Every structure is written in C-alpha cells, then in structure tokens.
mmCIF file of C-alpha atoms and ligand atoms in Angstrom:
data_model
loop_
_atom_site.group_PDB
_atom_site.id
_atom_site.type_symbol
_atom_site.label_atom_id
_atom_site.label_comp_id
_atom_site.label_asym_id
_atom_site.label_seq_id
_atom_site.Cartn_x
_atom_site.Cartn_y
_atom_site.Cartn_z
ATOM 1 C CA UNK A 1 -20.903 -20.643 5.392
ATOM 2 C CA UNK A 2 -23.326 -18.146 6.288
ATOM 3 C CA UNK A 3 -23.243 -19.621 10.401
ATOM 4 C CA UNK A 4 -19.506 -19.234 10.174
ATOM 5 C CA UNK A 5 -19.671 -15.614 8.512
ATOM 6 C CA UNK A 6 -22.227 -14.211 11.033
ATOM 7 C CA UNK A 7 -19.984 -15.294 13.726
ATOM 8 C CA UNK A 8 -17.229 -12.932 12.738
ATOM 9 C CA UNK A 9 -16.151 -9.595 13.471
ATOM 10 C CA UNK A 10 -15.429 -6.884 11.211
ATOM 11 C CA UNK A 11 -11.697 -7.298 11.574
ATOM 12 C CA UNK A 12 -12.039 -11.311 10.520
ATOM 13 C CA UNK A 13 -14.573 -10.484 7.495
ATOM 14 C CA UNK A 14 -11.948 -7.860 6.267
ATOM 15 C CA UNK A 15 -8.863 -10.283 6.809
ATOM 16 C CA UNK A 16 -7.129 -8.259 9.320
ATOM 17 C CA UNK A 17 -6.745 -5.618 7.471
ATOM 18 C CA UNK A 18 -5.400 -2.091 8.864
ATOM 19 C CA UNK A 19 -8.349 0.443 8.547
ATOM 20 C CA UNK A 20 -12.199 0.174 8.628
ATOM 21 C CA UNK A 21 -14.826 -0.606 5.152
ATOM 22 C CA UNK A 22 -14.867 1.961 3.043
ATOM 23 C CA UNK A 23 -12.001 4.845 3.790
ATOM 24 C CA UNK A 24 -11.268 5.526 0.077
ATOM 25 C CA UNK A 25 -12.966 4.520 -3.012
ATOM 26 C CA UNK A 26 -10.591 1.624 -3.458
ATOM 27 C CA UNK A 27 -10.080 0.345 0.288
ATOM 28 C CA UNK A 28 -12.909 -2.556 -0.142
ATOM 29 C CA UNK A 29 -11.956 -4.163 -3.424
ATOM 30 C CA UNK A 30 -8.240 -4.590 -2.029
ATOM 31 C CA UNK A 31 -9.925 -6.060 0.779
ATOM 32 C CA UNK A 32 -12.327 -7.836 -1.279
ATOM 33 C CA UNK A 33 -9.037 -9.575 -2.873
ATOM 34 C CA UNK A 34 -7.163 -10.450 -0.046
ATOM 35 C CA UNK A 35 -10.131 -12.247 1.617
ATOM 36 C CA UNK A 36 -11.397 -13.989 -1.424
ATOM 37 C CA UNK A 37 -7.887 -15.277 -2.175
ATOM 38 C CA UNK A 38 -7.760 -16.474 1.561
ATOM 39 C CA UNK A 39 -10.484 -17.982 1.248
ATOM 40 C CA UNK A 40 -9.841 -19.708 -1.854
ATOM 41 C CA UNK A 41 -6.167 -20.700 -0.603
ATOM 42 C CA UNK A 42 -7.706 -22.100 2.674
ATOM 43 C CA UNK A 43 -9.767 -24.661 0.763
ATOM 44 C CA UNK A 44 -7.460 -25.701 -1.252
ATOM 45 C CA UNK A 45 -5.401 -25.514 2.123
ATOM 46 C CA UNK A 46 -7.597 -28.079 3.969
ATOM 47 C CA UNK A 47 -8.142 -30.441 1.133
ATOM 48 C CA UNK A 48 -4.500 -30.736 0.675
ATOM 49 C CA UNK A 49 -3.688 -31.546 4.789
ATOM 50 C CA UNK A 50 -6.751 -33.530 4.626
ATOM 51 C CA UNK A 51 -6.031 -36.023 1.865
ATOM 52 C CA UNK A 52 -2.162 -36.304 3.370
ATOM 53 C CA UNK A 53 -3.522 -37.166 7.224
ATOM 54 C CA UNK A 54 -6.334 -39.474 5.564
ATOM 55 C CA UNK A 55 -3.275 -41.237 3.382
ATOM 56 C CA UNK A 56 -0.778 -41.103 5.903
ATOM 57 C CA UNK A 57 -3.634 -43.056 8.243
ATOM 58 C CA UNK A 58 -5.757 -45.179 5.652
ATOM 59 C CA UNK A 59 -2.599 -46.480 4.203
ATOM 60 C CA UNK A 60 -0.160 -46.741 7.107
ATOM 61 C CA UNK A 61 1.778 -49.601 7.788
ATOM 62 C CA UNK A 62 0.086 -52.295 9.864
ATOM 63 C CA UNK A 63 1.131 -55.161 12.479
ATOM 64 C CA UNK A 64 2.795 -57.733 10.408
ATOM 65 C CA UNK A 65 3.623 -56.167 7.150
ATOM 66 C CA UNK A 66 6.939 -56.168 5.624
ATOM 67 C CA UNK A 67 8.586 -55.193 2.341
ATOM 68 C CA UNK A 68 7.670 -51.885 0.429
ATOM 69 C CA UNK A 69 3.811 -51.141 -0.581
ATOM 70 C CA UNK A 70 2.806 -51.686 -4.257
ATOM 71 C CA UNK A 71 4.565 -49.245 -5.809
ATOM 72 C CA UNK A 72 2.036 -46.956 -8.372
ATOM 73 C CA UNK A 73 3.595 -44.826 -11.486
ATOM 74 C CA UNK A 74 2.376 -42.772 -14.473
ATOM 75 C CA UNK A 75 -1.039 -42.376 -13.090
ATOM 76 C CA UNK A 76 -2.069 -40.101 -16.190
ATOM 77 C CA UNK A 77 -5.666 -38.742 -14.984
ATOM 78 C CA UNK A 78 -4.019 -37.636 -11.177
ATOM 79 C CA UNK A 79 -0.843 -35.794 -13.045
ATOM 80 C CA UNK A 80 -3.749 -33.881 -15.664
ATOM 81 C CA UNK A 81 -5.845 -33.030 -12.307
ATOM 82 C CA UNK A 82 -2.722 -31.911 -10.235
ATOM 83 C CA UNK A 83 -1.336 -30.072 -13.534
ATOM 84 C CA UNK A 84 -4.348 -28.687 -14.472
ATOM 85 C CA UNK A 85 -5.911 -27.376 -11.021
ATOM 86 C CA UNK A 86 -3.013 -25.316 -10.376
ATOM 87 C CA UNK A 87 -3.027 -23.370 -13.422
ATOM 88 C CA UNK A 88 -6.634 -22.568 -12.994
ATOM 89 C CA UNK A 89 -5.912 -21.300 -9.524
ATOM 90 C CA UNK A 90 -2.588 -18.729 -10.655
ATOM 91 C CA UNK A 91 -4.387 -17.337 -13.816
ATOM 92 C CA UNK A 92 -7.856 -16.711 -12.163
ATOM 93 C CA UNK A 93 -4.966 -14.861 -9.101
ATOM 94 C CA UNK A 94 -3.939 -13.668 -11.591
ATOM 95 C CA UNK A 95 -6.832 -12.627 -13.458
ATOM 96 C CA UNK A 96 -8.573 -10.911 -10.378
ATOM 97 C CA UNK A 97 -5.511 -9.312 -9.331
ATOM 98 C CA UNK A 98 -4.897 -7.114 -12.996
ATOM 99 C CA UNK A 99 -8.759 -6.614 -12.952
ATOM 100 C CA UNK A 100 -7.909 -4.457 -9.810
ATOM 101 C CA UNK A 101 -5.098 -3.478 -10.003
ATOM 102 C CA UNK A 102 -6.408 -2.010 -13.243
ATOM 103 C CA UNK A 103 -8.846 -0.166 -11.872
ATOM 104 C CA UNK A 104 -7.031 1.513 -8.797
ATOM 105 C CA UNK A 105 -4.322 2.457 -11.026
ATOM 106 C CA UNK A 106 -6.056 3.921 -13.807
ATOM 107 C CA UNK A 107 -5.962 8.159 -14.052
ATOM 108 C CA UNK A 108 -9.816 8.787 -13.628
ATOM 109 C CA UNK A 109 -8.480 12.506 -14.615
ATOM 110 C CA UNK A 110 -9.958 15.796 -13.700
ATOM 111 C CA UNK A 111 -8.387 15.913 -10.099
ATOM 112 C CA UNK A 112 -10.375 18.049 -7.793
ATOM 113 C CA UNK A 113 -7.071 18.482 -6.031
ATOM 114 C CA UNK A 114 -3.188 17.546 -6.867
ATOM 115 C CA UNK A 115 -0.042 17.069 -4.398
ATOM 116 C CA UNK A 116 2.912 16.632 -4.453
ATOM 117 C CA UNK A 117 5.056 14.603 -2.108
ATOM 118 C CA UNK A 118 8.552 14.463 -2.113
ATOM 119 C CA UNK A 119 10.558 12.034 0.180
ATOM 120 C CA UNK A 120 13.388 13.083 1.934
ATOM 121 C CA UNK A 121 15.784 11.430 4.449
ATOM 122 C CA UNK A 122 13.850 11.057 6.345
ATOM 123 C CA UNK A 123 10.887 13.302 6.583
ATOM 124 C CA UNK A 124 8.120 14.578 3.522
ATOM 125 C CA UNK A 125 7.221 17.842 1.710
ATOM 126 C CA UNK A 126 4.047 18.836 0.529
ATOM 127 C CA UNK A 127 2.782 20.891 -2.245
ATOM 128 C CA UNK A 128 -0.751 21.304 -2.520
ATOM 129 C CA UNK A 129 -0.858 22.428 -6.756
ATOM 130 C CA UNK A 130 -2.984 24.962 -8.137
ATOM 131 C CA UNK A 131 -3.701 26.614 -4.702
ATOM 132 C CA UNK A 132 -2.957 29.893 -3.495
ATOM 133 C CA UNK A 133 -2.571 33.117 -5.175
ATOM 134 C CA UNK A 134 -2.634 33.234 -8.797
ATOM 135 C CA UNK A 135 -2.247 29.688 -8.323
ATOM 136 C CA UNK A 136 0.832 29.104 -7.570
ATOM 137 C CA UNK A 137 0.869 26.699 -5.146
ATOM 138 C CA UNK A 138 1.396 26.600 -1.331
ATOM 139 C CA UNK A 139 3.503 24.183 0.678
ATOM 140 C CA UNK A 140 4.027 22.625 3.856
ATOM 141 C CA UNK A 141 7.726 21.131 4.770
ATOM 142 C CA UNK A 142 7.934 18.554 7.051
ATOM 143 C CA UNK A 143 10.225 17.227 9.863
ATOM 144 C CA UNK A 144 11.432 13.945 10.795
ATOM 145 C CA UNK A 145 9.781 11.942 13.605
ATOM 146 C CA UNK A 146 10.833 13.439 17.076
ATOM 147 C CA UNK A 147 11.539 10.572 19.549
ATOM 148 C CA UNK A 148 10.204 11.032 23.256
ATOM 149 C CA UNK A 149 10.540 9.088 26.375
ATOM 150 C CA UNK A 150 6.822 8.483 26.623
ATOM 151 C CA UNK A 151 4.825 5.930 26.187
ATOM 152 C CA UNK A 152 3.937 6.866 22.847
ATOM 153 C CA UNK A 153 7.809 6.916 21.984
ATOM 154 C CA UNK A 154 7.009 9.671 19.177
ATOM 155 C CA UNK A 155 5.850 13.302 19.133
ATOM 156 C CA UNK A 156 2.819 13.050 17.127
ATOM 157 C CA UNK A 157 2.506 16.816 17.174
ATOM 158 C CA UNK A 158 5.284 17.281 15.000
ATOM 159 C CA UNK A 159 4.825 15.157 12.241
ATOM 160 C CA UNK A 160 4.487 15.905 8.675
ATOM 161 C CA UNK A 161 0.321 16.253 8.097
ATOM 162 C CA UNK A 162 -0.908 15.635 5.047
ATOM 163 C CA UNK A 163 -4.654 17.298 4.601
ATOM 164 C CA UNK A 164 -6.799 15.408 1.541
ATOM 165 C CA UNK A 165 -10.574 17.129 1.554
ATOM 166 C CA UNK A 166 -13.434 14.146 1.857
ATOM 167 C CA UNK A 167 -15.191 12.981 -1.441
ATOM 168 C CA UNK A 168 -13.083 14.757 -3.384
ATOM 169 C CA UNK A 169 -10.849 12.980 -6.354
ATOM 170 C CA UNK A 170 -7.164 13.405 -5.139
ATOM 171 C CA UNK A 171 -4.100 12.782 -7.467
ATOM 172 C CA UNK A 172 -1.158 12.370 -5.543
ATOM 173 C CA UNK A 173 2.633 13.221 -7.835
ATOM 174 C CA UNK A 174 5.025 11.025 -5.697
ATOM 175 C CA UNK A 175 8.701 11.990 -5.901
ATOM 176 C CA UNK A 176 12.120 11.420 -4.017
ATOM 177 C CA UNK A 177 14.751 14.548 -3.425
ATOM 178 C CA UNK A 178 17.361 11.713 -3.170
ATOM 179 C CA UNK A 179 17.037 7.556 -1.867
ATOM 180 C CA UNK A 180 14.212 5.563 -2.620
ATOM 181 C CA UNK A 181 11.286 5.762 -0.302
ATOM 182 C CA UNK A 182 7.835 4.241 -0.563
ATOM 183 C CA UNK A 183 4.766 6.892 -0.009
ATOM 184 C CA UNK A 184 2.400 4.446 2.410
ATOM 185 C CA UNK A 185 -0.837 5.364 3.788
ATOM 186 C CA UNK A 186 -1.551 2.261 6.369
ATOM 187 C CA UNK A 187 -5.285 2.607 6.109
ATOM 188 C CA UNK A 188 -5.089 3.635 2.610
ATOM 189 C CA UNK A 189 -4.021 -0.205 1.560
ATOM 190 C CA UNK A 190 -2.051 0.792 -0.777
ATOM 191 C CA UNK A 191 1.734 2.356 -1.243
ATOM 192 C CA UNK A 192 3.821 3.214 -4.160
ATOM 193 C CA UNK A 193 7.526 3.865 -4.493
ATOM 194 C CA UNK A 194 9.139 6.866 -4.805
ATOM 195 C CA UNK A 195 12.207 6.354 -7.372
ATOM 196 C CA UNK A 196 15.138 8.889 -7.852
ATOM 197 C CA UNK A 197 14.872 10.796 -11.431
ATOM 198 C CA UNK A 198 10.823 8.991 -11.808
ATOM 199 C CA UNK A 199 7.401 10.770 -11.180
ATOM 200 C CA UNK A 200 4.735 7.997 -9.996
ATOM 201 C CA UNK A 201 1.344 8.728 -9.288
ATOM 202 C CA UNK A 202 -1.565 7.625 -7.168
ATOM 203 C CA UNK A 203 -5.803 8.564 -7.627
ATOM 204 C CA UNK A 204 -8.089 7.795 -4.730
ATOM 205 C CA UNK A 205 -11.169 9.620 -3.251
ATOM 206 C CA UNK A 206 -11.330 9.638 1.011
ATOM 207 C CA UNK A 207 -14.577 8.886 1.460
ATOM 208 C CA UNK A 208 -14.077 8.882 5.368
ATOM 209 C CA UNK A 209 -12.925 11.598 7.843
ATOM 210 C CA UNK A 210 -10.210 10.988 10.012
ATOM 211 C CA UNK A 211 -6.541 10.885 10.950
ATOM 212 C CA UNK A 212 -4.388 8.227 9.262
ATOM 213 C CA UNK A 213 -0.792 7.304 9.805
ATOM 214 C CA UNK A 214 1.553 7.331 7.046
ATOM 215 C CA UNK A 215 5.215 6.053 6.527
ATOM 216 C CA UNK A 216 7.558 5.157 4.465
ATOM 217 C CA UNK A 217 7.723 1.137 3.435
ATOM 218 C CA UNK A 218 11.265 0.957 1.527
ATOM 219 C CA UNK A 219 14.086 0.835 3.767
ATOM 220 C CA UNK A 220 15.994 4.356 3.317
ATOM 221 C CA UNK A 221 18.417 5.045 6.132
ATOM 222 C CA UNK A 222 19.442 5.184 9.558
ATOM 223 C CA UNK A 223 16.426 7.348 10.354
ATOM 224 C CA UNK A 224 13.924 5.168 7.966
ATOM 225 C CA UNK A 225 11.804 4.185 10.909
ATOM 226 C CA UNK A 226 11.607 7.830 11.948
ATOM 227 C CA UNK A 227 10.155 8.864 8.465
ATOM 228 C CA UNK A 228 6.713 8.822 9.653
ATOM 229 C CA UNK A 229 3.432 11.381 9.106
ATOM 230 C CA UNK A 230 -0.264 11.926 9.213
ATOM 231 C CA UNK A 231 -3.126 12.026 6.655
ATOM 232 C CA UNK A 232 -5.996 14.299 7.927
ATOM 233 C CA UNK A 233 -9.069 13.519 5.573
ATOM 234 C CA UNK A 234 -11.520 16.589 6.559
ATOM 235 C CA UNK A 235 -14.351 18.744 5.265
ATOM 236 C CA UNK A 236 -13.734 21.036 2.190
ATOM 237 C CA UNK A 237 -14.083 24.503 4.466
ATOM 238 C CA UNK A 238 -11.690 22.974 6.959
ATOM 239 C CA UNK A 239 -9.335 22.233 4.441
ATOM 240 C CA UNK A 240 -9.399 25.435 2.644
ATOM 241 C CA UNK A 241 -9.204 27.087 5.779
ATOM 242 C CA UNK A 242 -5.791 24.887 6.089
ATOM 243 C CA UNK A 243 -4.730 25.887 2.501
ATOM 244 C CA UNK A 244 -4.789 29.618 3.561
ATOM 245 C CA UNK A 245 -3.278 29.165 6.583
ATOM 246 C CA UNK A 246 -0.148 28.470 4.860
ATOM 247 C CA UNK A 247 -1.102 31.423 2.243
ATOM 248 C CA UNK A 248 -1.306 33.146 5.737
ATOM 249 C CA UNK A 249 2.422 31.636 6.758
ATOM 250 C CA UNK A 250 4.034 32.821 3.511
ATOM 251 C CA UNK A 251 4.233 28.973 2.279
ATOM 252 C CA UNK A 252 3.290 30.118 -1.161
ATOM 253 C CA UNK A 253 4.885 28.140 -4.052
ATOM 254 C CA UNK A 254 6.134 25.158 -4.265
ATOM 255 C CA UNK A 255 9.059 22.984 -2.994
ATOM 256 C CA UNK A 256 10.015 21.878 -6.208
ATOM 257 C CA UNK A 257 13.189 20.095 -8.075
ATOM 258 C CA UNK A 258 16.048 22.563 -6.561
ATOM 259 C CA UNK A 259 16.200 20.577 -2.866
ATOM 260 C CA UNK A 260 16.672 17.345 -5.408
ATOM 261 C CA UNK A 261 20.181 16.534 -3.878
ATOM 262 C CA UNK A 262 21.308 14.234 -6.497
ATOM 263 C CA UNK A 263 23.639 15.705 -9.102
ATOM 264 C CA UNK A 264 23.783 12.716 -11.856
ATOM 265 C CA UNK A 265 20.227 12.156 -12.823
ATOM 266 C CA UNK A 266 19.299 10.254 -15.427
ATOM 267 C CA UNK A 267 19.791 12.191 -18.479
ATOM 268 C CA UNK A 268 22.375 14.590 -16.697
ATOM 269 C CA UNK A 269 25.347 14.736 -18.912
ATOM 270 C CA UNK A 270 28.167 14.652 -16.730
ATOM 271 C CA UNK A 271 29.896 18.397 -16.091
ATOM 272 C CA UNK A 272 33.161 19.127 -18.736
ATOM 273 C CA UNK A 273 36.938 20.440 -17.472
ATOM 274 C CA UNK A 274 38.672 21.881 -19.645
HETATM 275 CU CU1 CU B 1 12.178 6.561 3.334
#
C-alpha cells in the first residue's frame, strides 16, 4: 500500500478533486471522504470481479459435459455474509458521511465577517454585513458572464468577485431574488442551494490565498451557464482596502429583499379587490 501510495501524485491521493490540500478549513475532510470511500468501494470492487472471473473460469463448462450443473439453493451462511456485509458497508457510509457533514455544517458562531449572496438570473450580488459607515453595510452588484470570441470564451474581467479575507471565519447568508440557483465555489468542495422565500447558510475559514471560480450548480435559465464569478481569498489590509473602495464608490448599504422579484412568497397573502 505504501509502494502504491508513494507512486502517486497529489491529484490521485486527493481523488481528482478540483483545488489543492488545504484551501478552507473543511477542503481535506471532504477529500478525506471521497478517497476513503473509493478506496473502500474499489476493494470491495475487485473482490466482487474477481470471484465472478475465477467462477466463470473454475467452473466453466468443459469438453464433454452435458445437462445443467448441480444445482445449489438456500445456502444459509453465503445469504447472512452477502446480507450482512452490505449493511456494514451503507451504515459505516453512512456513519462517516453525518460525522462530516456534521461538522462542516455546524454554525461555529462569532463570524469575523458575514455576506450575503443573492442569486439572480443570471449573475450575483454581494453584501459584505456590518461594514461601512455606521455599519451599514456596503455592496457590490454583479453582472452576468460576458461571452468573447477568444480563446478563453469569457471576459474574466467582468465577473462578479467575491473578496473573503484569509484565516478569517466567514459566514456566508445564501439567498435567491427569484429561481433556484446553487451558490458553488469549485475549489471550495462544497455548494448549497439557494431556494426562493429560504435563507441557507454556509461557515468556512480560507486558509489559502488565491482566485477561485465560482458558479452556479442548479440549472436556472437560458443564461445558467453564463452565471459564473470569482472568489478572491486575500490579506485582511487588502481586503479592507476593497471594503472602502466601495465605501469610496457610494456602494454603501445593502442590496436587500426589494430586487426579490417574486410577488407570492410563502406567507404572502394574496392582494384583495374589492
Ligand atoms: Cu443560477
């Protein structure tokens, strides 16, 4: 096992997973799943194709034979050891999987910084909480994806940019202004829906400095694929020197509820006529 391991590169030892070890605090223990359960699943995997080649050749039919094989029933210990194995295997999937999805979920509380995103056909808005003057709150509003003719077939200048300070506990307040979306961070491993009418939430600490590509994973529109944007994970002075240069724009505020363009949310009585 060890032989095998040191033969692989990073990208094998973490699955194939988007990213690099260790870009927010919960980045390696999805990893840590996915390969575990891989590896698990391949064992089982090659037992299973073994036992059917060896059967299919130890006990295939030879020169001379005729008539059916002895035919076997009601083998009791096999049907135990096929019934039993199995439900080991789901409940320990099972077992590991709440165990971390437990712990990524969880509020850690205390936020060192809150946003909130709201999805929009087909593009995101930002409002970074508790900044600005008094505290009000500053905000960035973003575009949809501008096609181009060149090779990288997008205008990555344009997009939406999200900016998260490093080490710092983020709590993200996802929202939709009307369709379902899904708020994805590739490198991130991890997205979460945004649902018409529903607040969802998401805690993570970057613990790596970078640019990131975001999108949206729920299918939303003509435009879906265009509903793109960027995570910028940077120092704390170059993000506050972000925050107030959207003090410095006039972005001050928020982008709240009143761009939500559906009129019969839930709990919305419907409007009376006389
Ligand atoms: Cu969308």
């Amino acid at each position: 096992m060890v032989v095998v391991l040191a033969g692989c590169t990073q990208a094998q030892l973490r699955g194939f997973m988007p990213g690099e070890p260790g870009v927010t605090n919960h980045t390696d223990r999805v990893t840590g799943l996915w390969v575990t359960s891989w590896i698990v699943l391949l064992v089982v995997g090659i037992l299973t194709w073994g036992l059917i080649i060896w059967a299919a050749i130890a006990y295939r039919r030879r020169k001379g034979q005729t008539g059916l094989p002895v035919q076997l029933r009601y083998n009791l210990p096999i049907e135990i050891f096929y019934t039993i194995v199995p439900l080991i295997l789901v409940l320990g999937f099972f077992a590991f999987t709440a165990r971390d999805q437990d712990a990524i979920e969880s509020d850690p509380g205390d936020p060192d910084v809150t946003i909130e995103v709201y999805g929009k056909r087909w593009a995101w808005d930002f409002n970074y909480l508790n900044e600005g003057p008094g505290g009000d709150g500053v905000f960035s509003p973003g575009i949809q994806a501008e096609e181009t003719d060149g090779p990288e077939t997008i205008n990555y200048d344009t997009l939406p940019v999200l900016y998260l300070p490093v080490d710092q506990k983020v709590q993200i307040d996802i929202h939709t202004r009307d369709v379902l979306h899904s708020f994805f961070v590739v490198d991130f491993l991890y997205k979460k829906d945004m649902v018409p009418g529903k607040t969802n939430y998401m805690y993570f600490t970057p613990l790596k400095t970078g640019t990131y590509i975001g999108k949206c994973a729920e299918l939303c529109g003509e435009y879906h694929s265009l509903m793109l944007f960027q995570v910028k994970v940077v120092e704390q002075d170059e993000y506050d020197d972000y925050i107030q240069s959207l003090v410095d724009a006039g972005q001050t505020g928020t982008l709240g509820e009143d761009y939500i363009v559906n009129q019969n949310q839930p709990g919305t009585e419907a409007s009376e006529t006389d």
